[in-house]
XYZ file of C-alpha atoms in Angstrom:
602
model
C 58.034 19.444 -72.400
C 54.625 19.695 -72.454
C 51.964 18.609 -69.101
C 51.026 15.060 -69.271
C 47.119 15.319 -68.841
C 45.340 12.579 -66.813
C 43.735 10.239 -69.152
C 39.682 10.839 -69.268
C 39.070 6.946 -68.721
C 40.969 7.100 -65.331
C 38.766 4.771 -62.830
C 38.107 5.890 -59.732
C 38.784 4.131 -56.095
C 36.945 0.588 -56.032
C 34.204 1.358 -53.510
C 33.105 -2.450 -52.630
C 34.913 -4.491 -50.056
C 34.507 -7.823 -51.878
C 38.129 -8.650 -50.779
C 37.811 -8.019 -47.806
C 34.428 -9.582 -46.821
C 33.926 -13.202 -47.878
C 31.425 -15.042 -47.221
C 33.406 -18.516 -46.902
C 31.733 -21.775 -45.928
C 33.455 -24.035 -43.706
C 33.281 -26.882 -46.053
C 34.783 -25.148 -48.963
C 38.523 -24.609 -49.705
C 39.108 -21.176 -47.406
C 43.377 -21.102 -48.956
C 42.239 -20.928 -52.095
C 39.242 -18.383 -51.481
C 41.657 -16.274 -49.727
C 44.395 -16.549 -52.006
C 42.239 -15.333 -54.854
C 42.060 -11.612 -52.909
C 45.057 -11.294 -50.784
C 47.790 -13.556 -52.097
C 51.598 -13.101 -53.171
C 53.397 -13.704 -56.086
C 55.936 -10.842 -55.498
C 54.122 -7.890 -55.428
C 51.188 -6.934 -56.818
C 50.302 -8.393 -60.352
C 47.098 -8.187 -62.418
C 44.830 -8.156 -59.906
C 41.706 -6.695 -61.999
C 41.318 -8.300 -65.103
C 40.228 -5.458 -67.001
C 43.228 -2.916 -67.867
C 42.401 0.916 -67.240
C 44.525 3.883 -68.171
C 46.885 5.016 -65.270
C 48.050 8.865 -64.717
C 51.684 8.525 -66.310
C 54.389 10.503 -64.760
C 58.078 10.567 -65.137
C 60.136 11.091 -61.712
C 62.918 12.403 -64.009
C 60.992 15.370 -65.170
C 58.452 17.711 -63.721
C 55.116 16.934 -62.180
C 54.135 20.052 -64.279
C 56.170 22.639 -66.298
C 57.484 26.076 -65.792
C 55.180 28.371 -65.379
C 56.377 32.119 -65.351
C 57.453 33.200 -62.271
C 57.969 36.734 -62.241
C 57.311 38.268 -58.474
C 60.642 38.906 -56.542
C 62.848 36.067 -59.102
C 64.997 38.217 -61.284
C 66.477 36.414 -64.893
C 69.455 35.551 -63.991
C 71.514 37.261 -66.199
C 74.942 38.545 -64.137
C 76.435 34.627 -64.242
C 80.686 34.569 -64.804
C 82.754 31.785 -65.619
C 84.588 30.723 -61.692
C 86.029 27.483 -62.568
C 89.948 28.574 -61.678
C 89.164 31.159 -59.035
C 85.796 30.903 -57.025
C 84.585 32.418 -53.642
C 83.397 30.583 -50.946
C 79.639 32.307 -50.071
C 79.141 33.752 -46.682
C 77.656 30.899 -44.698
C 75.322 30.532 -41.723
C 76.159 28.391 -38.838
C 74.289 25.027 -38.350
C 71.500 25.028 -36.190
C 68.992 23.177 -35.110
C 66.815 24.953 -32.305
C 66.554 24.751 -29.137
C 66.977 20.593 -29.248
C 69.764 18.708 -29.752
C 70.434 16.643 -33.112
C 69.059 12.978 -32.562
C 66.544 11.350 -30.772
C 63.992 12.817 -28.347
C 63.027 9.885 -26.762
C 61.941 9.279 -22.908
C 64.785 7.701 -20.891
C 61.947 4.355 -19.971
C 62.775 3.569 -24.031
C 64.833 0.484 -23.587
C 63.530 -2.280 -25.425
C 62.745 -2.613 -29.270
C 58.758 -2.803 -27.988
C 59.240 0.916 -26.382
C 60.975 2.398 -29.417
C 57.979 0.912 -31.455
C 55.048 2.200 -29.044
C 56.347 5.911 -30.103
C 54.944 5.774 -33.325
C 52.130 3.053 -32.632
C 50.543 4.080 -29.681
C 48.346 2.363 -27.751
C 45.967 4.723 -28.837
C 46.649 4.343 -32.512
C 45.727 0.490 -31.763
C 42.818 1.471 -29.834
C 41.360 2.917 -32.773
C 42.513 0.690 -35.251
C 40.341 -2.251 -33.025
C 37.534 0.126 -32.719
C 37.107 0.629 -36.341
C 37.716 -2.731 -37.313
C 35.080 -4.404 -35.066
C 32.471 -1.272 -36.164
C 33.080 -2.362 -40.103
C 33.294 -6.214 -38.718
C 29.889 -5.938 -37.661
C 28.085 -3.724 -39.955
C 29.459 -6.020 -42.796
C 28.136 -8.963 -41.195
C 24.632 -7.948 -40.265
C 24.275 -7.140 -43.949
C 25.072 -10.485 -45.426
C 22.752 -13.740 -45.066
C 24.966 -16.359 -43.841
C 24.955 -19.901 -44.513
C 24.764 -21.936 -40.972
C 28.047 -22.772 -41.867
C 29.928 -19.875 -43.139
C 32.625 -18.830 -40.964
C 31.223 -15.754 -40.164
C 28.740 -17.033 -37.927
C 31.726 -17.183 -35.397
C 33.332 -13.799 -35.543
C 34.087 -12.350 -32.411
C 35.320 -8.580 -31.665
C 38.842 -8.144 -31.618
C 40.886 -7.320 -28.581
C 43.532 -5.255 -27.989
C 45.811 -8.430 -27.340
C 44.334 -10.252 -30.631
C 45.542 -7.078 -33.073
C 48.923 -6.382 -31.314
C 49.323 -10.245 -31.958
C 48.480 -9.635 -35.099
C 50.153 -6.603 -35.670
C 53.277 -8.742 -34.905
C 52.478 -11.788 -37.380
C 52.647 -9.195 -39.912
C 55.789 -7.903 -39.163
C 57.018 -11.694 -39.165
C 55.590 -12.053 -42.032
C 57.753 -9.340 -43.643
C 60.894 -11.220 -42.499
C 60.260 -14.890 -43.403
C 58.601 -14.462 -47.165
C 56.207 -16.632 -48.671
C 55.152 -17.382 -52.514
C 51.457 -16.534 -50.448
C 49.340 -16.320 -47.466
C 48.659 -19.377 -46.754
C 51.900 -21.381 -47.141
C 52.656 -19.685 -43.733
C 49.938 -22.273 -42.040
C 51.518 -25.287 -44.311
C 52.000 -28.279 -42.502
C 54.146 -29.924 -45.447
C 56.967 -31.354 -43.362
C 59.447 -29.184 -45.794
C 57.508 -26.017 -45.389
C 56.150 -25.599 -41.652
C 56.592 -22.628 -39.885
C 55.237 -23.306 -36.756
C 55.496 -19.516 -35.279
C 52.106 -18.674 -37.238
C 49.869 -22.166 -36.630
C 50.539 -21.754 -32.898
C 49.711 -18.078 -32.879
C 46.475 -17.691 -34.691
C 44.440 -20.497 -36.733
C 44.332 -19.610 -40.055
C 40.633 -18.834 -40.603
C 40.674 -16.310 -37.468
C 43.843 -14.573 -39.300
C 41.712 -14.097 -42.344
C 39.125 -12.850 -40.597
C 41.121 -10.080 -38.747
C 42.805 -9.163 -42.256
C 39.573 -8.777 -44.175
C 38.109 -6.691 -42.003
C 40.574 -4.201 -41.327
C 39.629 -0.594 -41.165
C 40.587 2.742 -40.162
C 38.067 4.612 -40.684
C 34.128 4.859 -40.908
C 33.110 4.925 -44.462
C 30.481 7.559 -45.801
C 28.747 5.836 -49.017
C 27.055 8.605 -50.063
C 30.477 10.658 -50.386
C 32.627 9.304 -53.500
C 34.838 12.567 -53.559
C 38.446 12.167 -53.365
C 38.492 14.105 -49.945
C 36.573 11.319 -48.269
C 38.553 8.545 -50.165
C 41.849 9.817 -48.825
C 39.714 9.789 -44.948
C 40.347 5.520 -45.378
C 44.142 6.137 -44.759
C 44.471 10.289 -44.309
C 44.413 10.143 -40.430
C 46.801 7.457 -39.406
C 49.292 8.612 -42.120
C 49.083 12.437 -40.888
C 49.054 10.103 -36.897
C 52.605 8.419 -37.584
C 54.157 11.573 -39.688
C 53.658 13.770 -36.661
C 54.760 10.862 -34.297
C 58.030 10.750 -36.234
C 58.703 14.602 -36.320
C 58.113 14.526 -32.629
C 61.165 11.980 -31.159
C 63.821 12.959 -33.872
C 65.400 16.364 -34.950
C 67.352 15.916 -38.012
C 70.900 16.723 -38.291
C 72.635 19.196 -40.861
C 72.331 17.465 -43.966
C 68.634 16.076 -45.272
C 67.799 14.608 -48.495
C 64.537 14.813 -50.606
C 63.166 11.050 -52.567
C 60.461 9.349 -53.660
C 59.304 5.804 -52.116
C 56.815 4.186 -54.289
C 54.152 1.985 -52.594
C 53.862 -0.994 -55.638
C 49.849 -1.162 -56.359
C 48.664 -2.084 -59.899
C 44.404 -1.432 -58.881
C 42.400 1.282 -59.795
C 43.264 4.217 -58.513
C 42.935 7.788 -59.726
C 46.494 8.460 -58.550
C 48.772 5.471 -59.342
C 51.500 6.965 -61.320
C 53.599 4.737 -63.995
C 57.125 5.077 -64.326
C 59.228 2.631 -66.809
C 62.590 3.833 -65.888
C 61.693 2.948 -62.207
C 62.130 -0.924 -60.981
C 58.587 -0.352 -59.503
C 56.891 0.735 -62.142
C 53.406 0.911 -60.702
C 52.570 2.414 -57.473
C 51.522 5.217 -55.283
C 54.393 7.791 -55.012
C 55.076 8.746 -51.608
C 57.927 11.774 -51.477
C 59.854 11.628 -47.962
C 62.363 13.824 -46.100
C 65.293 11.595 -44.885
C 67.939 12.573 -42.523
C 71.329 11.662 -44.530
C 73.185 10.797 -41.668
C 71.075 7.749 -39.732
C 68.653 7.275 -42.682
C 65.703 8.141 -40.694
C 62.921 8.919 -42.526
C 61.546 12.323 -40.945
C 58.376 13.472 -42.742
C 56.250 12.482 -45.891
C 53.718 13.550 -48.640
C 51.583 10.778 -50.329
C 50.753 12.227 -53.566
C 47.050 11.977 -54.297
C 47.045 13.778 -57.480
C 45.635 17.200 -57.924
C 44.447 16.631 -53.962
C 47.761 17.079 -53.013
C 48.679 19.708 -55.902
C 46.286 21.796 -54.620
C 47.034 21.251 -50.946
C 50.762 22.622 -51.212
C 52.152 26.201 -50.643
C 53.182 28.564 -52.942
C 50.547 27.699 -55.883
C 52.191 30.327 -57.772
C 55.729 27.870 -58.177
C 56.220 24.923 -59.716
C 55.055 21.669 -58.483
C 58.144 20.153 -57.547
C 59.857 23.247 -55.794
C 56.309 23.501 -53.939
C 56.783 19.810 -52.853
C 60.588 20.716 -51.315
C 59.049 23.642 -49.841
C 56.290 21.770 -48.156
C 58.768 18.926 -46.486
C 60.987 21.465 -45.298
C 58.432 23.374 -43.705
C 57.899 20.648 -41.745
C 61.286 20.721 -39.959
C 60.411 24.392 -39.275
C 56.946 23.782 -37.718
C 58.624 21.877 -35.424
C 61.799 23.881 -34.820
C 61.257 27.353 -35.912
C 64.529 28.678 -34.734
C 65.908 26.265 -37.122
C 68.549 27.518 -39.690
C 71.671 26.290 -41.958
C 70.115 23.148 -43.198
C 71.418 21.573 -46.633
C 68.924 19.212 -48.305
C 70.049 17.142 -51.318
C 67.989 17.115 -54.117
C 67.812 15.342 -57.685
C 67.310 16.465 -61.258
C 63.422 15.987 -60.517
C 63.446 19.149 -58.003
C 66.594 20.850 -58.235
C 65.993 24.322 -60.550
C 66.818 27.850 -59.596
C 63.298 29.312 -58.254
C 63.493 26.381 -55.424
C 67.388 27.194 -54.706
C 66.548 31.081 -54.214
C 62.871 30.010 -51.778
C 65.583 28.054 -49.950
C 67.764 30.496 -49.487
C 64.949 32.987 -48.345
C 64.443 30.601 -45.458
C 67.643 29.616 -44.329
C 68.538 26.208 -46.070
C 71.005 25.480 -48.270
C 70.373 23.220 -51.206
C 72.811 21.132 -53.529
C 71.653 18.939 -56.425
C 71.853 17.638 -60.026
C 70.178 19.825 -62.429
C 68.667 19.431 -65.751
C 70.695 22.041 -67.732
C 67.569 22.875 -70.175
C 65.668 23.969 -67.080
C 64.386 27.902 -66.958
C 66.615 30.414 -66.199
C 69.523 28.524 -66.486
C 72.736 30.193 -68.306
C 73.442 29.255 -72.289
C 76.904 29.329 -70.798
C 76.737 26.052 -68.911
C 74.255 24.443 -71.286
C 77.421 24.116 -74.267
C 80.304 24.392 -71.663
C 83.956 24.940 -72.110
C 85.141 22.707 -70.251
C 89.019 23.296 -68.315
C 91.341 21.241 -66.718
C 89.503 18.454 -64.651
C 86.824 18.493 -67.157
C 85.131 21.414 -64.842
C 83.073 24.243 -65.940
C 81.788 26.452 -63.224
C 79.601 29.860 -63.604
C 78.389 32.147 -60.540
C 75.389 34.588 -60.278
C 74.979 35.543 -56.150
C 74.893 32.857 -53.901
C 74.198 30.314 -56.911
C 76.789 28.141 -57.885
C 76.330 26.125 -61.497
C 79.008 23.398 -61.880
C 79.304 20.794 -64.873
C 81.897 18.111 -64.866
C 82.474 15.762 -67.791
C 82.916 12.246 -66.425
C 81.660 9.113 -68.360
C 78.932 11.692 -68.995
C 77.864 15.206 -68.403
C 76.806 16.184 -65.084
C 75.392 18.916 -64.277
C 75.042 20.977 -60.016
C 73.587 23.355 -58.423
C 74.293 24.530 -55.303
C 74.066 27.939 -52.974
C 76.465 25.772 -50.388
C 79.882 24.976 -51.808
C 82.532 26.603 -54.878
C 83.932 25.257 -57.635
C 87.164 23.659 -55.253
C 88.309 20.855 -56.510
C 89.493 17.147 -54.216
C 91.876 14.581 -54.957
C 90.125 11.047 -54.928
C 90.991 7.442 -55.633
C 88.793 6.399 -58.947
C 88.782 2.334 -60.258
C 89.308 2.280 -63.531
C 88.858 -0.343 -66.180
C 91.332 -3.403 -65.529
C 90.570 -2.606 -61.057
C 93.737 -0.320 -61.276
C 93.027 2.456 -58.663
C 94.376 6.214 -59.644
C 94.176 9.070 -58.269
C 91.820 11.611 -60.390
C 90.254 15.168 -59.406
C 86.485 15.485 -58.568
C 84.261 18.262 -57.701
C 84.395 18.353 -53.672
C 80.114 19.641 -54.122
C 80.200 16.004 -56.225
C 81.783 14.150 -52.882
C 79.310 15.773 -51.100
C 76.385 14.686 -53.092
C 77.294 11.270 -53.258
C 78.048 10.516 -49.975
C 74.706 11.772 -48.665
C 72.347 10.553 -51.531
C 74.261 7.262 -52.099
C 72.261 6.163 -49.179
C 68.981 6.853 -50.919
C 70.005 4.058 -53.396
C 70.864 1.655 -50.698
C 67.618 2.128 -48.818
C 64.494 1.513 -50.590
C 62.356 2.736 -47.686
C 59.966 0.329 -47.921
C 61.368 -3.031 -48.951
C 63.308 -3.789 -46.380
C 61.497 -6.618 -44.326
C 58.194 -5.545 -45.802
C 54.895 -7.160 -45.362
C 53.509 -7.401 -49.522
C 50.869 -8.695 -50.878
C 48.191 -8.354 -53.213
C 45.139 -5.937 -52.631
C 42.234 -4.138 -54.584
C 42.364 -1.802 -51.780
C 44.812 0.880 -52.271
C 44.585 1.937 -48.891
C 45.278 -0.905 -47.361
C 48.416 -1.107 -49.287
C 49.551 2.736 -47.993
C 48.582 1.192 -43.753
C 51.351 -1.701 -44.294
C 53.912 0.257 -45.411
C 53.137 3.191 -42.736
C 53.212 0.248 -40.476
C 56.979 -0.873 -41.887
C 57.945 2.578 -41.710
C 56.965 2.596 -37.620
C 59.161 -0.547 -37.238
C 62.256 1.231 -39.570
C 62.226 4.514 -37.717
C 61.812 2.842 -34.563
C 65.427 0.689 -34.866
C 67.140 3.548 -36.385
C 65.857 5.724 -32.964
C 67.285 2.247 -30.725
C 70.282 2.324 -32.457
C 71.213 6.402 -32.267
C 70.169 5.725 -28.619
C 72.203 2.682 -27.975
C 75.063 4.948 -29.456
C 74.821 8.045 -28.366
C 75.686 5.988 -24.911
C 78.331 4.059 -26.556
C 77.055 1.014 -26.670
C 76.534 -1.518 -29.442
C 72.976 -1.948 -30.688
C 71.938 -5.238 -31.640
C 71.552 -5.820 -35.800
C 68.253 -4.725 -37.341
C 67.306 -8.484 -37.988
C 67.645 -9.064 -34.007
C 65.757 -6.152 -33.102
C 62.509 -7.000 -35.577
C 62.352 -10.456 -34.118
C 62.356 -9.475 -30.663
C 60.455 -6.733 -31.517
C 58.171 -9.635 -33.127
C 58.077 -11.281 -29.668
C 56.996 -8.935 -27.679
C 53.954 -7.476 -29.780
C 52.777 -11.646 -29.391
C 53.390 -12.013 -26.401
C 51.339 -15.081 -24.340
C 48.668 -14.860 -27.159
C 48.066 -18.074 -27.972
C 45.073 -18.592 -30.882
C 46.234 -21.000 -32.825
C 46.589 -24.990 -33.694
C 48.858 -27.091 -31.456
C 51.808 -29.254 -32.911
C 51.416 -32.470 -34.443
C 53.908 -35.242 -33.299
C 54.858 -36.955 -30.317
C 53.235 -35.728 -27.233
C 55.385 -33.452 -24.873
C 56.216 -34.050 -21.415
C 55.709 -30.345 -20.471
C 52.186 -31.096 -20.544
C 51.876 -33.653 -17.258
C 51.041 -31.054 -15.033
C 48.342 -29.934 -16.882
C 46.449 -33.086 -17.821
C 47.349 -34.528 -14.745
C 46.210 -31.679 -12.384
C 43.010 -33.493 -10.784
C 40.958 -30.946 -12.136
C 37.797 -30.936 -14.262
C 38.502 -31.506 -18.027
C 35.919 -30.960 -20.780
C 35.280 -33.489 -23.587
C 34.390 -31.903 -26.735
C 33.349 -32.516 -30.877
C 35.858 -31.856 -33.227
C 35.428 -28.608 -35.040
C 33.607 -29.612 -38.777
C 33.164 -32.974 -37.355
C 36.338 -34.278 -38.219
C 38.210 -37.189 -36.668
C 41.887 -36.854 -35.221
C 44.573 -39.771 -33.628
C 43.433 -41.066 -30.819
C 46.399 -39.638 -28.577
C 46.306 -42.796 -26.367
C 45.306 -45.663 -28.786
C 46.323 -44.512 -32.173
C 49.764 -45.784 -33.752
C 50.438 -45.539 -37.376
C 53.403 -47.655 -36.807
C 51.357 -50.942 -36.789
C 49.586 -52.350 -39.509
C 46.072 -51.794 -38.398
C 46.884 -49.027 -35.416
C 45.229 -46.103 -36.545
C 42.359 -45.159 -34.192
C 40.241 -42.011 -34.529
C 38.270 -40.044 -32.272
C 35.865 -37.306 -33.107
C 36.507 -35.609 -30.220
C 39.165 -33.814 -28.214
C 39.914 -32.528 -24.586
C 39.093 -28.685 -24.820
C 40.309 -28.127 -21.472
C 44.100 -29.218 -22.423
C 46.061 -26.352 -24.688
C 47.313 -29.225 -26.636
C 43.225 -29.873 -27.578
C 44.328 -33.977 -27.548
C 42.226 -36.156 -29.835
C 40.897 -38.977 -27.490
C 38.208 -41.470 -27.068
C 35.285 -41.075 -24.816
C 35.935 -43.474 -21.762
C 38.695 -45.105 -21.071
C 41.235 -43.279 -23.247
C 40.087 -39.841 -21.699
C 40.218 -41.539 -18.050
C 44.093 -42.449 -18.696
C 45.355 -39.359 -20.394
C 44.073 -37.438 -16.903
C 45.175 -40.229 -14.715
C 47.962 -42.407 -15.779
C 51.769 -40.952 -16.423
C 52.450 -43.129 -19.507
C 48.847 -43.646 -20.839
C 50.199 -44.695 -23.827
C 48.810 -48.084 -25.463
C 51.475 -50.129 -26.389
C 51.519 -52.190 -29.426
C 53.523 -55.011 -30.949
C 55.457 -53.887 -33.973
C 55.046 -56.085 -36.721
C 56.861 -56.602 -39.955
C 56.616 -57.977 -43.233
């Protein structure tokens, strides 16, 4: 097939940060402003009006095509039929290094909050605020505000702000929204009080739109500094995940695909996929807990040019590259069998493998180089099986509903017995390729798990980058339950379900930070204490000037009872609406201040 080439017309990364600075005025609809930029309909839609040309490129073929590989790789041409009698390959024990399988995680790791603070560090955060209020500021000192634009009250964020906020998000990713700001609804069929009472809704915004992670150079539109926006805390939280996990025996290889529709120079298109649009993301799983153990954005030729081996092809360069990884950190390492599909398995990768110790089984396109004319047309036998050796390499094709074609320097040609539904739900008993079992039961999982959908933050962005932060901030929570859970087990106990752990997980990042808008509705009793602590309590204007209930002398319930104060007690946490005088003197004074009316009907 011949190499795609990247359309000519291919915009580059939007450089402005109109969505994330706006310059809203306090008397103008702020929902609807924000809802414009960072809304959610599902994912991300049309979010530039003008359509541009996207690099296209198929997951089920090649990033680029064969090139001639001469070197050490011999043509394989000593291949014989093995599909009665086959040899089982010398193999090499299973080892890891030095550390044990599992996690590697300080014995102080107890709750979901310590799992989590492995991956996001304080320091990560530290940075995270540091950038953001840099940006925050140098944004703001460029614009001309109104005297009312929301702006004019933007204060630097603190650690316990963005670890709050860090924590809405997360929330966010478990309760889902049609957008942003039906999470500060207060229709009675629709409130969620968890995010009114933790930040007001304009301070949220703020926080989100200003974001950052890194200082940007203006001057610099090469790709190198583009990938600087997200480069460092992706490369932060990949070696934070290698560090407090060592993957057992068998891996897998994938592709998780970030779902961004802007203009980008490396957003791929793939129709066969569900997500069709996105930034490809390829990721080293352990098959056994699901634990996702090392990843490689793709950034187009960037990354191309960034890999190992320049000499192989792309996708065997890519395999190369994410096992390398498990050797940087455990160079004694050896016996490892990583699970590949038809987008990566060929022969060159299966004999670079071998050269280092791993093991690799995986379906194969059969019109790949090298491969055998034998096992393109096969014969099949009994069991529908056609098997051919050369070495260590092991081609298999089995005729089910359709054609399938392995490779694999791990197992033979043996055959299992297995229980198969047929049409009707009548079980029988039918014969299947035992490499076949294998493969299924440690890439079914890759199916079940779409790494980053599972209680995921989305939502619309120009910002591709900003995209690429939430899900490496998904992935943090994700690896951090599945290290809780190995934990909880390895000591035989029962770890709580991964629901549980995100909303206590949730809890903790909040904490006592309170931000936000009190409840409407009856007053509480748990508040006596405070308004009736003999202590000085501070009258204030309602923010915008508007009028509120008058705690003690409003009631809707009579014809005629609605009274309305411009001002409120900023003292209380409540912030109660009261009248100057006598209504403020009995909320601080009497237990049952409230004025009582006579209920009339008509």
């Amino acid at each position: 097939m011949p190499k795609r080439k990247q359309e000519r017309n291919t915009v580059e990364d939007v450089q402005s940060s109109d969505d994330e600075f706006c310059t809203v005025y306090l008397d103008t609809d702020v929902e609807d402003t924000y809802n414009n930029s960072s809304s959610d309909t599902g994912g991300d839609t049309d979010c530039i009006k003008k359509r541009v040309k996207h690099l296209e490129i198929s997951s089920d073929s090649e990033l680029e095509d064969f090139e001639i590989f001469e070197g050490e790789l011999k043509e394989y041409t000593a291949w014989h039929e093995v599909t009665s009698e086959d040899i089982n390959p010398p193999k090499l024990n299973f080892s890891p290094g030095p550390k044990n399988v599992g996690p590697q995680t300080p014995e102080s790791c107890v709750e979901p909050i310590d799992f989590f603070k492995l991956f996001f560090t304080d320091e990560l955060l530290s940075n995270i605020i540091e950038q953001t209020n840099r940006y925050a500021n140098e944004k703001i000192k460029e614009k001309n505000l109104s005297k009312r634009s929301i702006w004019n009250n933007w204060v630097d964020v603190t650690v316990e702000e963005m670890s709050a906020f860090i924590g809405v998000i997360l929330n966010m990713g478990i309760i889902i929204t049609r957008n942003l700001k039906d999470y500060w609804s207060q229709q009675h069929n629709s409130r969620i009080p968890f995010f009114y009472e933790i930040f007001r809704r304009a301070r949220f915004q703020q926080i989100f739109w200003m974001l950052h992670l890194h200082v940007n150079v203006s001057n610099d539109k090469s790709i190198t500094t583009r990938i600087q926006k997200i480069g460092n805390y992706l490369d932060y939280i990949d070696n934070k995940f290698k560090e407090y996990f060592v993957p057992g025996k068998e891996l897998y290889v994938d592709e998780s695909i970030v779902k961004f529709k802007g203009r980008s120079s490396f957003v791929t298109y793939n129709p066969k996929k569900l997500t069709k649009w996105g930034i490809r993301i390829y990721i080293l799983v352990d098959s056994n807990t699901g634990y996702i153990y090392s990843f490689l954005p793709y950034y187009g030729s960037y990354t191309v040019e960034s890999l190992m081996r320049s000499e192989l092809p792309v996708t065997s360069r890519i395999v190369l590259h994410l096992y390398q990884q498990v050797l940087n950190f455990n160079p004694e390492a050896q016996g490892y069998h990583i699970f590949t599909d038809r987008s990566y398995t060929n022969l060159i990768l299966a004999q670079e493998l071998l050269k280092l110790k791993c093991y690799i089984t995986g379906t194969m396109q059969p019109k790949r180089k090298y491969v055998p004319e034998i096992i393109k047309e096969p014969e099949f036998k009994d069991n529908n099986v056609f098997a051919c050796r050369s070495g260590n390499l092991l081609l298999l094709a089995w005729k089910d509903k359709e054609v399938i074609t392995m490779l694999s320097t791990l197992h033979s040609s043996e055959m299992e017995s297995v229980n198969s539904r047929v049409h009707g739900g009548v079980i029988v008993r039918k014969q299947k390729p035992r490499m076949i079992i294998e493969y299924d039961k440690h890439m079914g999982c890759a199916d079940k798990i779409d790494h980053s959908n599972s209680y995921t933050f989305l939502r619309k962005s120009h910002k591709w980058w900003r995209k690429l932060f939430f899900w490496g901030l998904e992935l943090c929570a994700r690896n951090s339950y599945i290290l809780y859970k190995e934990s909880l087990r390895t000591e035989g106990k029962t770890p709580m379900a991964h629901l549980i752990f995100l909303r206590k997980l949730v809890d903790q990042l909040v904490g006592s930070f309170r931000d936000g808008c009190t409840s409407r509705g009856r007053p509480s009793t748990s508040d006596k204490e405070e308004r009736l602590n003999g202590k000085l309590h501070i009258l204030r204007r309602n923010d915008r000037g508007r009028s509120r209930d008058c705690l003690v002398c409003s009631n809707r319930r009579v014809k005629g009872g609605r009274r309305e104060s411009a001002y409120h007690c900023d003292t209380c946490s409540r912030k109660p609406g009261l009248h100057i005088g006598d209504c403020f003197e009995k909320y601080h004074t009497q237990e049952n201040y409230k004025t009582q009316y006579l209920i009339k009907y008509d």
